[in-house]
Amino acid sequence: SMTTAGLAWAVMDKYGWRVFLVLCSAPGLLVAILRGKMQESPHFLVVAGKKEEAFDVVTKVAAINGVPLAPATADPLESR
C-alpha cells in the first residue's frame, strides 16, 4: 500500500530494514494484545447461551454511558 511504501521510503535509508520490519509489525502486535482484553458482544453471548454474561456486559456499557436500562432488559433470563 501507499502507507507501507511511504514508511519504507522514510525509514529504510536512515534506520535499516530491521526498524522498518518492527514498525510494519507493530499494528498487528497491538491488535493481538488488545484482542485478549476485549469483551465479547452481547449478541454473541446470547447466541452462545450465556445470557447472564450478556446482561452484565449491557449493564456495564449502560453504566459507562450514564444511561439507565429500559425495563424490558431487567430480566436477563427471560425466555422469548
mmCIF file of N, CA, C and O in Angstrom:
data_model
loop_
_atom_site.group_PDB
_atom_site.id
_atom_site.type_symbol
_atom_site.label_atom_id
_atom_site.label_comp_id
_atom_site.label_asym_id
_atom_site.label_seq_id
_atom_site.Cartn_x
_atom_site.Cartn_y
_atom_site.Cartn_z
ATOM 1 N N SER A 1 0.835 -1.189 0.000
ATOM 2 C CA SER A 1 0.000 0.000 0.000
ATOM 3 C C SER A 1 0.874 1.244 0.000
ATOM 4 O O SER A 1 2.095 1.187 0.193
ATOM 5 N N MET A 2 0.229 2.356 -0.182
ATOM 6 C CA MET A 2 0.958 3.633 -0.217
ATOM 7 C C MET A 2 1.586 3.944 1.140
ATOM 8 O O MET A 2 2.671 4.516 1.209
ATOM 9 N N THR A 3 0.910 3.573 2.204
ATOM 10 C CA THR A 3 1.434 3.835 3.545
ATOM 11 C C THR A 3 2.721 3.051 3.780
ATOM 12 O O THR A 3 3.704 3.590 4.301
ATOM 13 N N THR A 4 2.731 1.793 3.394
ATOM 14 C CA THR A 4 3.916 0.961 3.577
ATOM 15 C C THR A 4 5.077 1.475 2.726
ATOM 16 O O THR A 4 6.224 1.516 3.193
ATOM 17 N N ALA A 5 4.766 1.865 1.508
ATOM 18 C CA ALA A 5 5.813 2.406 0.632
ATOM 19 C C ALA A 5 6.375 3.705 1.204
ATOM 20 O O ALA A 5 7.592 3.923 1.197
ATOM 21 N N GLY A 6 5.500 4.556 1.724
ATOM 22 C CA GLY A 6 5.962 5.806 2.326
ATOM 23 C C GLY A 6 6.793 5.568 3.568
ATOM 24 O O GLY A 6 7.811 6.240 3.791
ATOM 25 N N LEU A 7 6.378 4.601 4.367
ATOM 26 C CA LEU A 7 7.148 4.255 5.564
ATOM 27 C C LEU A 7 8.515 3.708 5.176
ATOM 28 O O LEU A 7 9.528 4.059 5.792
ATOM 29 N N ALA A 8 8.546 2.858 4.153
ATOM 30 C CA ALA A 8 9.820 2.313 3.691
ATOM 31 C C ALA A 8 10.735 3.425 3.196
ATOM 32 O O ALA A 8 11.931 3.436 3.496
ATOM 33 N N TRP A 9 10.187 4.347 2.443
ATOM 34 C CA TRP A 9 10.978 5.461 1.926
ATOM 35 C C TRP A 9 11.552 6.308 3.063
ATOM 36 O O TRP A 9 12.707 6.734 3.014
ATOM 37 N N ALA A 10 10.739 6.524 4.118
ATOM 38 C CA ALA A 10 11.172 7.380 5.225
ATOM 39 C C ALA A 10 12.144 6.694 6.174
ATOM 40 O O ALA A 10 12.999 7.344 6.778
ATOM 41 N N VAL A 11 12.064 5.377 6.306
ATOM 42 C CA VAL A 11 12.795 4.675 7.369
ATOM 43 C C VAL A 11 14.006 3.898 6.867
ATOM 44 O O VAL A 11 15.054 3.880 7.520
ATOM 45 N N MET A 12 13.884 3.260 5.723
ATOM 46 C CA MET A 12 14.898 2.290 5.289
ATOM 47 C C MET A 12 16.304 2.879 5.169
ATOM 48 O O MET A 12 17.260 2.255 5.618
ATOM 49 N N ASP A 13 16.443 4.033 4.560
ATOM 50 C CA ASP A 13 17.785 4.590 4.349
ATOM 51 C C ASP A 13 18.474 4.958 5.658
ATOM 52 O O ASP A 13 19.666 4.721 5.832
ATOM 53 N N LYS A 14 17.715 5.532 6.581
ATOM 54 C CA LYS A 14 18.326 6.030 7.805
ATOM 55 C C LYS A 14 18.472 4.948 8.874
ATOM 56 O O LYS A 14 19.480 4.876 9.564
ATOM 57 N N TYR A 15 17.439 4.086 9.027
ATOM 58 C CA TYR A 15 17.432 3.130 10.141
ATOM 59 C C TYR A 15 17.596 1.673 9.726
ATOM 60 O O TYR A 15 17.877 0.828 10.551
ATOM 61 N N GLY A 16 17.352 1.356 8.487
ATOM 62 C CA GLY A 16 17.544 -0.005 8.014
ATOM 63 C C GLY A 16 16.265 -0.828 8.015
ATOM 64 O O GLY A 16 15.208 -0.404 8.479
ATOM 65 N N TRP A 17 16.386 -2.048 7.465
ATOM 66 C CA TRP A 17 15.222 -2.897 7.282
ATOM 67 C C TRP A 17 14.678 -3.454 8.592
ATOM 68 O O TRP A 17 13.488 -3.766 8.698
ATOM 69 N N ARG A 18 15.511 -3.584 9.624
ATOM 70 C CA ARG A 18 15.034 -4.144 10.893
ATOM 71 C C ARG A 18 14.023 -3.211 11.574
ATOM 72 O O ARG A 18 12.993 -3.656 12.073
ATOM 73 N N VAL A 19 14.316 -1.932 11.580
ATOM 74 C CA VAL A 19 13.391 -0.952 12.152
ATOM 75 C C VAL A 19 12.113 -0.901 11.314
ATOM 76 O O VAL A 19 11.004 -0.836 11.848
ATOM 77 N N PHE A 20 12.248 -0.966 9.992
ATOM 78 C CA PHE A 20 11.088 -0.990 9.116
ATOM 79 C C PHE A 20 10.210 -2.203 9.417
ATOM 80 O O PHE A 20 8.984 -2.092 9.496
ATOM 81 N N LEU A 21 10.817 -3.342 9.624
ATOM 82 C CA LEU A 21 10.073 -4.553 9.947
ATOM 83 C C LEU A 21 9.327 -4.419 11.271
ATOM 84 O O LEU A 21 8.156 -4.800 11.389
ATOM 85 N N VAL A 22 9.972 -3.851 12.270
ATOM 86 C CA VAL A 22 9.323 -3.645 13.570
ATOM 87 C C VAL A 22 8.146 -2.691 13.429
ATOM 88 O O VAL A 22 7.066 -2.933 13.976
ATOM 89 N N LEU A 23 8.336 -1.614 12.687
ATOM 90 C CA LEU A 23 7.251 -0.645 12.508
ATOM 91 C C LEU A 23 6.080 -1.235 11.733
ATOM 92 O O LEU A 23 4.917 -0.926 12.019
ATOM 93 N N CYS A 24 6.357 -2.091 10.769
ATOM 94 C CA CYS A 24 5.281 -2.726 9.996
ATOM 95 C C CYS A 24 4.529 -3.772 10.809
ATOM 96 O O CYS A 24 3.343 -3.999 10.592
ATOM 97 N N SER A 25 5.201 -4.412 11.742
ATOM 98 C CA SER A 25 4.539 -5.448 12.533
ATOM 99 C C SER A 25 3.870 -4.901 13.790
ATOM 100 O O SER A 25 3.074 -5.600 14.424
ATOM 101 N N ALA A 26 4.145 -3.664 14.156
ATOM 102 C CA ALA A 26 3.590 -3.084 15.380
ATOM 103 C C ALA A 26 2.056 -3.064 15.402
ATOM 104 O O ALA A 26 1.461 -3.423 16.425
ATOM 105 N N PRO A 27 1.353 -2.670 14.330
ATOM 106 C CA PRO A 27 -0.113 -2.681 14.398
ATOM 107 C C PRO A 27 -0.691 -4.074 14.644
ATOM 108 O O PRO A 27 -1.639 -4.233 15.416
ATOM 109 N N GLY A 28 -0.121 -5.078 14.017
ATOM 110 C CA GLY A 28 -0.594 -6.450 14.230
ATOM 111 C C GLY A 28 -0.369 -6.921 15.654
ATOM 112 O O GLY A 28 -1.225 -7.586 16.243
ATOM 113 N N LEU A 29 0.771 -6.583 16.205
ATOM 114 C CA LEU A 29 1.051 -6.954 17.595
ATOM 115 C C LEU A 29 0.117 -6.227 18.559
ATOM 116 O O LEU A 29 -0.355 -6.817 19.537
ATOM 117 N N LEU A 30 -0.162 -4.968 18.276
ATOM 118 C CA LEU A 30 -1.081 -4.203 19.107
ATOM 119 C C LEU A 30 -2.486 -4.812 19.090
ATOM 120 O O LEU A 30 -3.120 -4.965 20.139
ATOM 121 N N VAL A 31 -2.952 -5.194 17.921
ATOM 122 C CA VAL A 31 -4.269 -5.829 17.809
ATOM 123 C C VAL A 31 -4.284 -7.159 18.556
ATOM 124 O O VAL A 31 -5.249 -7.476 19.252
ATOM 125 N N ALA A 32 -3.233 -7.944 18.430
ATOM 126 C CA ALA A 32 -3.174 -9.236 19.117
ATOM 127 C C ALA A 32 -3.213 -9.067 20.632
ATOM 128 O O ALA A 32 -3.857 -9.846 21.334
ATOM 129 N N ILE A 33 -2.552 -8.043 21.145
ATOM 130 C CA ILE A 33 -2.545 -7.806 22.592
ATOM 131 C C ILE A 33 -3.901 -7.297 23.063
ATOM 132 O O ILE A 33 -4.455 -7.781 24.053
ATOM 133 N N LEU A 34 -4.472 -6.336 22.339
ATOM 134 C CA LEU A 34 -5.735 -5.739 22.766
ATOM 135 C C LEU A 34 -6.921 -6.670 22.560
ATOM 136 O O LEU A 34 -7.923 -6.559 23.256
ATOM 137 N N ARG A 35 -6.849 -7.590 21.624
ATOM 138 C CA ARG A 35 -7.954 -8.514 21.358
ATOM 139 C C ARG A 35 -8.264 -9.365 22.585
ATOM 140 O O ARG A 35 -9.419 -9.673 22.869
ATOM 141 N N GLY A 36 -7.266 -9.726 23.329
ATOM 142 C CA GLY A 36 -7.478 -10.529 24.528
ATOM 143 C C GLY A 36 -8.172 -9.769 25.644
ATOM 144 O O GLY A 36 -8.766 -10.362 26.529
ATOM 145 N N LYS A 37 -8.133 -8.456 25.593
ATOM 146 C CA LYS A 37 -8.746 -7.639 26.632
ATOM 147 C C LYS A 37 -10.172 -7.205 26.284
ATOM 148 O O LYS A 37 -10.866 -6.653 27.117
ATOM 149 N N MET A 38 -10.607 -7.447 25.057
ATOM 150 C CA MET A 38 -11.933 -7.024 24.618
ATOM 151 C C MET A 38 -12.990 -8.039 25.052
ATOM 152 O O MET A 38 -12.747 -9.239 25.062
ATOM 153 N N GLN A 39 -14.161 -7.533 25.382
ATOM 154 C CA GLN A 39 -15.264 -8.406 25.747
ATOM 155 C C GLN A 39 -15.989 -8.866 24.491
ATOM 156 O O GLN A 39 -15.975 -8.194 23.471
ATOM 157 N N GLU A 40 -16.652 -10.009 24.610
ATOM 158 C CA GLU A 40 -17.496 -10.469 23.519
ATOM 159 C C GLU A 40 -18.734 -9.591 23.453
ATOM 160 O O GLU A 40 -19.138 -8.992 24.434
ATOM 161 N N SER A 41 -19.347 -9.537 22.292
ATOM 162 C CA SER A 41 -20.551 -8.720 22.140
ATOM 163 C C SER A 41 -21.723 -9.397 22.844
ATOM 164 O O SER A 41 -21.777 -10.631 22.946
ATOM 165 N N PRO A 42 -22.683 -8.614 23.327
ATOM 166 C CA PRO A 42 -23.860 -9.211 23.959
ATOM 167 C C PRO A 42 -24.609 -10.146 23.011
ATOM 168 O O PRO A 42 -25.122 -11.182 23.442
ATOM 169 N N HIS A 43 -24.659 -9.802 21.742
ATOM 170 C CA HIS A 43 -25.349 -10.670 20.784
ATOM 171 C C HIS A 43 -24.694 -12.047 20.725
ATOM 172 O O HIS A 43 -25.374 -13.077 20.749
ATOM 173 N N PHE A 44 -23.374 -12.079 20.635
ATOM 174 C CA PHE A 44 -22.664 -13.358 20.590
ATOM 175 C C PHE A 44 -22.910 -14.159 21.859
ATOM 176 O O PHE A 44 -23.130 -15.370 21.802
ATOM 177 N N LEU A 45 -22.884 -13.486 22.998
ATOM 178 C CA LEU A 45 -23.083 -14.187 24.262
ATOM 179 C C LEU A 45 -24.487 -14.782 24.364
ATOM 180 O O LEU A 45 -24.658 -15.897 24.855
ATOM 181 N N VAL A 46 -25.500 -14.063 23.886
ATOM 182 C CA VAL A 46 -26.867 -14.594 23.919
ATOM 183 C C VAL A 46 -26.983 -15.798 23.002
ATOM 184 O O VAL A 46 -27.561 -16.823 23.376
ATOM 185 N N VAL A 47 -26.410 -15.704 21.794
ATOM 186 C CA VAL A 47 -26.457 -16.830 20.856
ATOM 187 C C VAL A 47 -25.729 -18.035 21.433
ATOM 188 O O VAL A 47 -26.140 -19.176 21.235
ATOM 189 N N ALA A 48 -24.659 -17.792 22.180
ATOM 190 C CA ALA A 48 -23.885 -18.881 22.792
ATOM 191 C C ALA A 48 -24.550 -19.418 24.055
ATOM 192 O O ALA A 48 -24.015 -20.328 24.687
ATOM 193 N N GLY A 49 -25.701 -18.838 24.430
ATOM 194 C CA GLY A 49 -26.406 -19.318 25.614
ATOM 195 C C GLY A 49 -25.911 -18.730 26.919
ATOM 196 O O GLY A 49 -26.212 -19.247 27.989
ATOM 197 N N LYS A 50 -25.167 -17.662 26.857
ATOM 198 C CA LYS A 50 -24.609 -17.023 28.051
ATOM 199 C C LYS A 50 -25.353 -15.722 28.325
ATOM 200 O O LYS A 50 -24.794 -14.630 28.263
ATOM 201 N N LYS A 51 -26.647 -15.847 28.656
ATOM 202 C CA LYS A 51 -27.493 -14.666 28.817
ATOM 203 C C LYS A 51 -27.076 -13.806 30.004
ATOM 204 O O LYS A 51 -27.149 -12.582 29.935
ATOM 205 N N GLU A 52 -26.646 -14.428 31.079
ATOM 206 C CA GLU A 52 -26.235 -13.641 32.249
ATOM 207 C C GLU A 52 -25.013 -12.790 31.942
ATOM 208 O O GLU A 52 -24.936 -11.622 32.344
ATOM 209 N N GLU A 53 -24.043 -13.363 31.222
ATOM 210 C CA GLU A 53 -22.858 -12.593 30.844
ATOM 211 C C GLU A 53 -23.229 -11.459 29.894
ATOM 212 O O GLU A 53 -22.684 -10.355 29.994
ATOM 213 N N ALA A 54 -24.157 -11.723 28.969
ATOM 214 C CA ALA A 54 -24.608 -10.685 28.045
ATOM 215 C C ALA A 54 -25.272 -9.549 28.814
ATOM 216 O O ALA A 54 -25.042 -8.371 28.526
ATOM 217 N N PHE A 55 -26.085 -9.885 29.801
ATOM 218 C CA PHE A 55 -26.744 -8.868 30.615
ATOM 219 C C PHE A 55 -25.715 -8.057 31.387
ATOM 220 O O PHE A 55 -25.840 -6.836 31.507
ATOM 221 N N ASP A 56 -24.681 -8.712 31.903
ATOM 222 C CA ASP A 56 -23.620 -7.998 32.623
ATOM 223 C C ASP A 56 -22.903 -7.000 31.710
ATOM 224 O O ASP A 56 -22.595 -5.877 32.117
ATOM 225 N N VAL A 57 -22.644 -7.401 30.462
ATOM 226 C CA VAL A 57 -21.975 -6.509 29.513
ATOM 227 C C VAL A 57 -22.862 -5.307 29.205
ATOM 228 O O VAL A 57 -22.396 -4.155 29.207
ATOM 229 N N VAL A 58 -24.155 -5.560 28.964
ATOM 230 C CA VAL A 58 -25.077 -4.461 28.657
ATOM 231 C C VAL A 58 -25.188 -3.521 29.855
ATOM 232 O O VAL A 58 -25.204 -2.294 29.699
ATOM 233 N N THR A 59 -25.241 -4.078 31.053
ATOM 234 C CA THR A 59 -25.321 -3.256 32.262
ATOM 235 C C THR A 59 -24.069 -2.396 32.420
ATOM 236 O O THR A 59 -24.156 -1.206 32.756
ATOM 237 N N LYS A 60 -22.911 -2.981 32.158
ATOM 238 C CA LYS A 60 -21.651 -2.240 32.273
ATOM 239 C C LYS A 60 -21.578 -1.108 31.253
ATOM 240 O O LYS A 60 -21.197 0.014 31.585
ATOM 241 N N VAL A 61 -21.990 -1.384 30.023
ATOM 242 C CA VAL A 61 -21.965 -0.361 28.975
ATOM 243 C C VAL A 61 -22.947 0.763 29.324
ATOM 244 O O VAL A 61 -22.637 1.951 29.153
ATOM 245 N N ALA A 62 -24.115 0.403 29.813
ATOM 246 C CA ALA A 62 -25.105 1.417 30.199
ATOM 247 C C ALA A 62 -24.566 2.295 31.327
ATOM 248 O O ALA A 62 -24.758 3.518 31.323
ATOM 249 N N ALA A 63 -23.879 1.680 32.281
ATOM 250 C CA ALA A 63 -23.314 2.448 33.392
ATOM 251 C C ALA A 63 -22.224 3.397 32.907
ATOM 252 O O ALA A 63 -22.150 4.550 33.337
ATOM 253 N N ILE A 64 -21.388 2.931 31.990
ATOM 254 C CA ILE A 64 -20.321 3.776 31.453
ATOM 255 C C ILE A 64 -20.914 4.957 30.686
ATOM 256 O O ILE A 64 -20.430 6.085 30.787
ATOM 257 N N ASN A 65 -21.996 4.697 29.938
ATOM 258 C CA ASN A 65 -22.628 5.749 29.143
ATOM 259 C C ASN A 65 -23.578 6.618 29.952
ATOM 260 O O ASN A 65 -24.092 7.609 29.443
ATOM 261 N N GLY A 66 -23.838 6.242 31.200
ATOM 262 C CA GLY A 66 -24.732 7.020 32.045
ATOM 263 C C GLY A 66 -26.186 6.932 31.625
ATOM 264 O O GLY A 66 -26.948 7.868 31.817
ATOM 265 N N VAL A 67 -26.566 5.799 31.048
ATOM 266 C CA VAL A 67 -27.928 5.598 30.564
ATOM 267 C C VAL A 67 -28.580 4.495 31.391
ATOM 268 O O VAL A 67 -28.013 3.414 31.535
ATOM 269 N N PRO A 68 -29.774 4.742 31.932
ATOM 270 C CA PRO A 68 -30.447 3.679 32.670
ATOM 271 C C PRO A 68 -30.970 2.610 31.705
ATOM 272 O O PRO A 68 -31.325 2.910 30.563
ATOM 273 N N LEU A 69 -31.013 1.377 32.168
ATOM 274 C CA LEU A 69 -31.535 0.294 31.343
ATOM 275 C C LEU A 69 -33.054 0.393 31.260
ATOM 276 O O LEU A 69 -33.722 0.746 32.224
ATOM 277 N N ALA A 70 -33.583 0.052 30.113
ATOM 278 C CA ALA A 70 -35.032 0.032 29.925
ATOM 279 C C ALA A 70 -35.620 -1.124 30.729
ATOM 280 O O ALA A 70 -34.942 -2.130 30.975
ATOM 281 N N PRO A 71 -36.876 -1.021 31.156
ATOM 282 C CA PRO A 71 -37.483 -2.096 31.942
ATOM 283 C C PRO A 71 -37.493 -3.444 31.219
ATOM 284 O O PRO A 71 -37.448 -4.491 31.855
ATOM 285 N N ALA A 72 -37.514 -3.447 29.903
ATOM 286 C CA ALA A 72 -37.528 -4.703 29.154
ATOM 287 C C ALA A 72 -36.236 -5.489 29.324
ATOM 288 O O ALA A 72 -36.209 -6.690 29.095
ATOM 289 N N THR A 73 -35.164 -4.836 29.714
ATOM 290 C CA THR A 73 -33.877 -5.520 29.878
ATOM 291 C C THR A 73 -33.616 -5.910 31.326
ATOM 292 O O THR A 73 -32.538 -6.375 31.648
ATOM 293 N N ALA A 74 -34.621 -5.756 32.180
ATOM 294 C CA ALA A 74 -34.407 -6.002 33.598
ATOM 295 C C ALA A 74 -34.206 -7.466 33.932
ATOM 296 O O ALA A 74 -33.503 -7.802 34.870
ATOM 297 N N ASP A 75 -34.812 -8.375 33.179
ATOM 298 C CA ASP A 75 -34.698 -9.805 33.479
ATOM 299 C C ASP A 75 -33.842 -10.483 32.414
ATOM 300 O O ASP A 75 -34.299 -10.732 31.301
ATOM 301 N N PRO A 76 -32.589 -10.803 32.725
ATOM 302 C CA PRO A 76 -31.699 -11.369 31.710
ATOM 303 C C PRO A 76 -32.062 -12.792 31.304
ATOM 304 O O PRO A 76 -31.660 -13.251 30.260
ATOM 305 N N LEU A 77 -32.814 -13.491 32.122
ATOM 306 C CA LEU A 77 -33.125 -14.890 31.833
ATOM 307 C C LEU A 77 -34.519 -15.064 31.233
ATOM 308 O O LEU A 77 -35.006 -16.167 31.106
ATOM 309 N N GLU A 78 -35.165 -13.957 30.882
ATOM 310 C CA GLU A 78 -36.497 -14.024 30.311
ATOM 311 C C GLU A 78 -36.433 -14.779 28.977
ATOM 312 O O GLU A 78 -35.640 -14.459 28.108
ATOM 313 N N SER A 79 -37.264 -15.784 28.818
ATOM 314 C CA SER A 79 -37.255 -16.553 27.568
ATOM 315 C C SER A 79 -38.261 -15.951 26.604
ATOM 316 O O SER A 79 -39.313 -15.474 26.995
ATOM 317 N N ARG A 80 -37.894 -15.961 25.366
ATOM 318 C CA ARG A 80 -38.770 -15.387 24.330
ATOM 319 C C ARG A 80 -39.252 -16.441 23.396
ATOM 320 O O ARG A 80 -38.673 -17.379 23.115
#
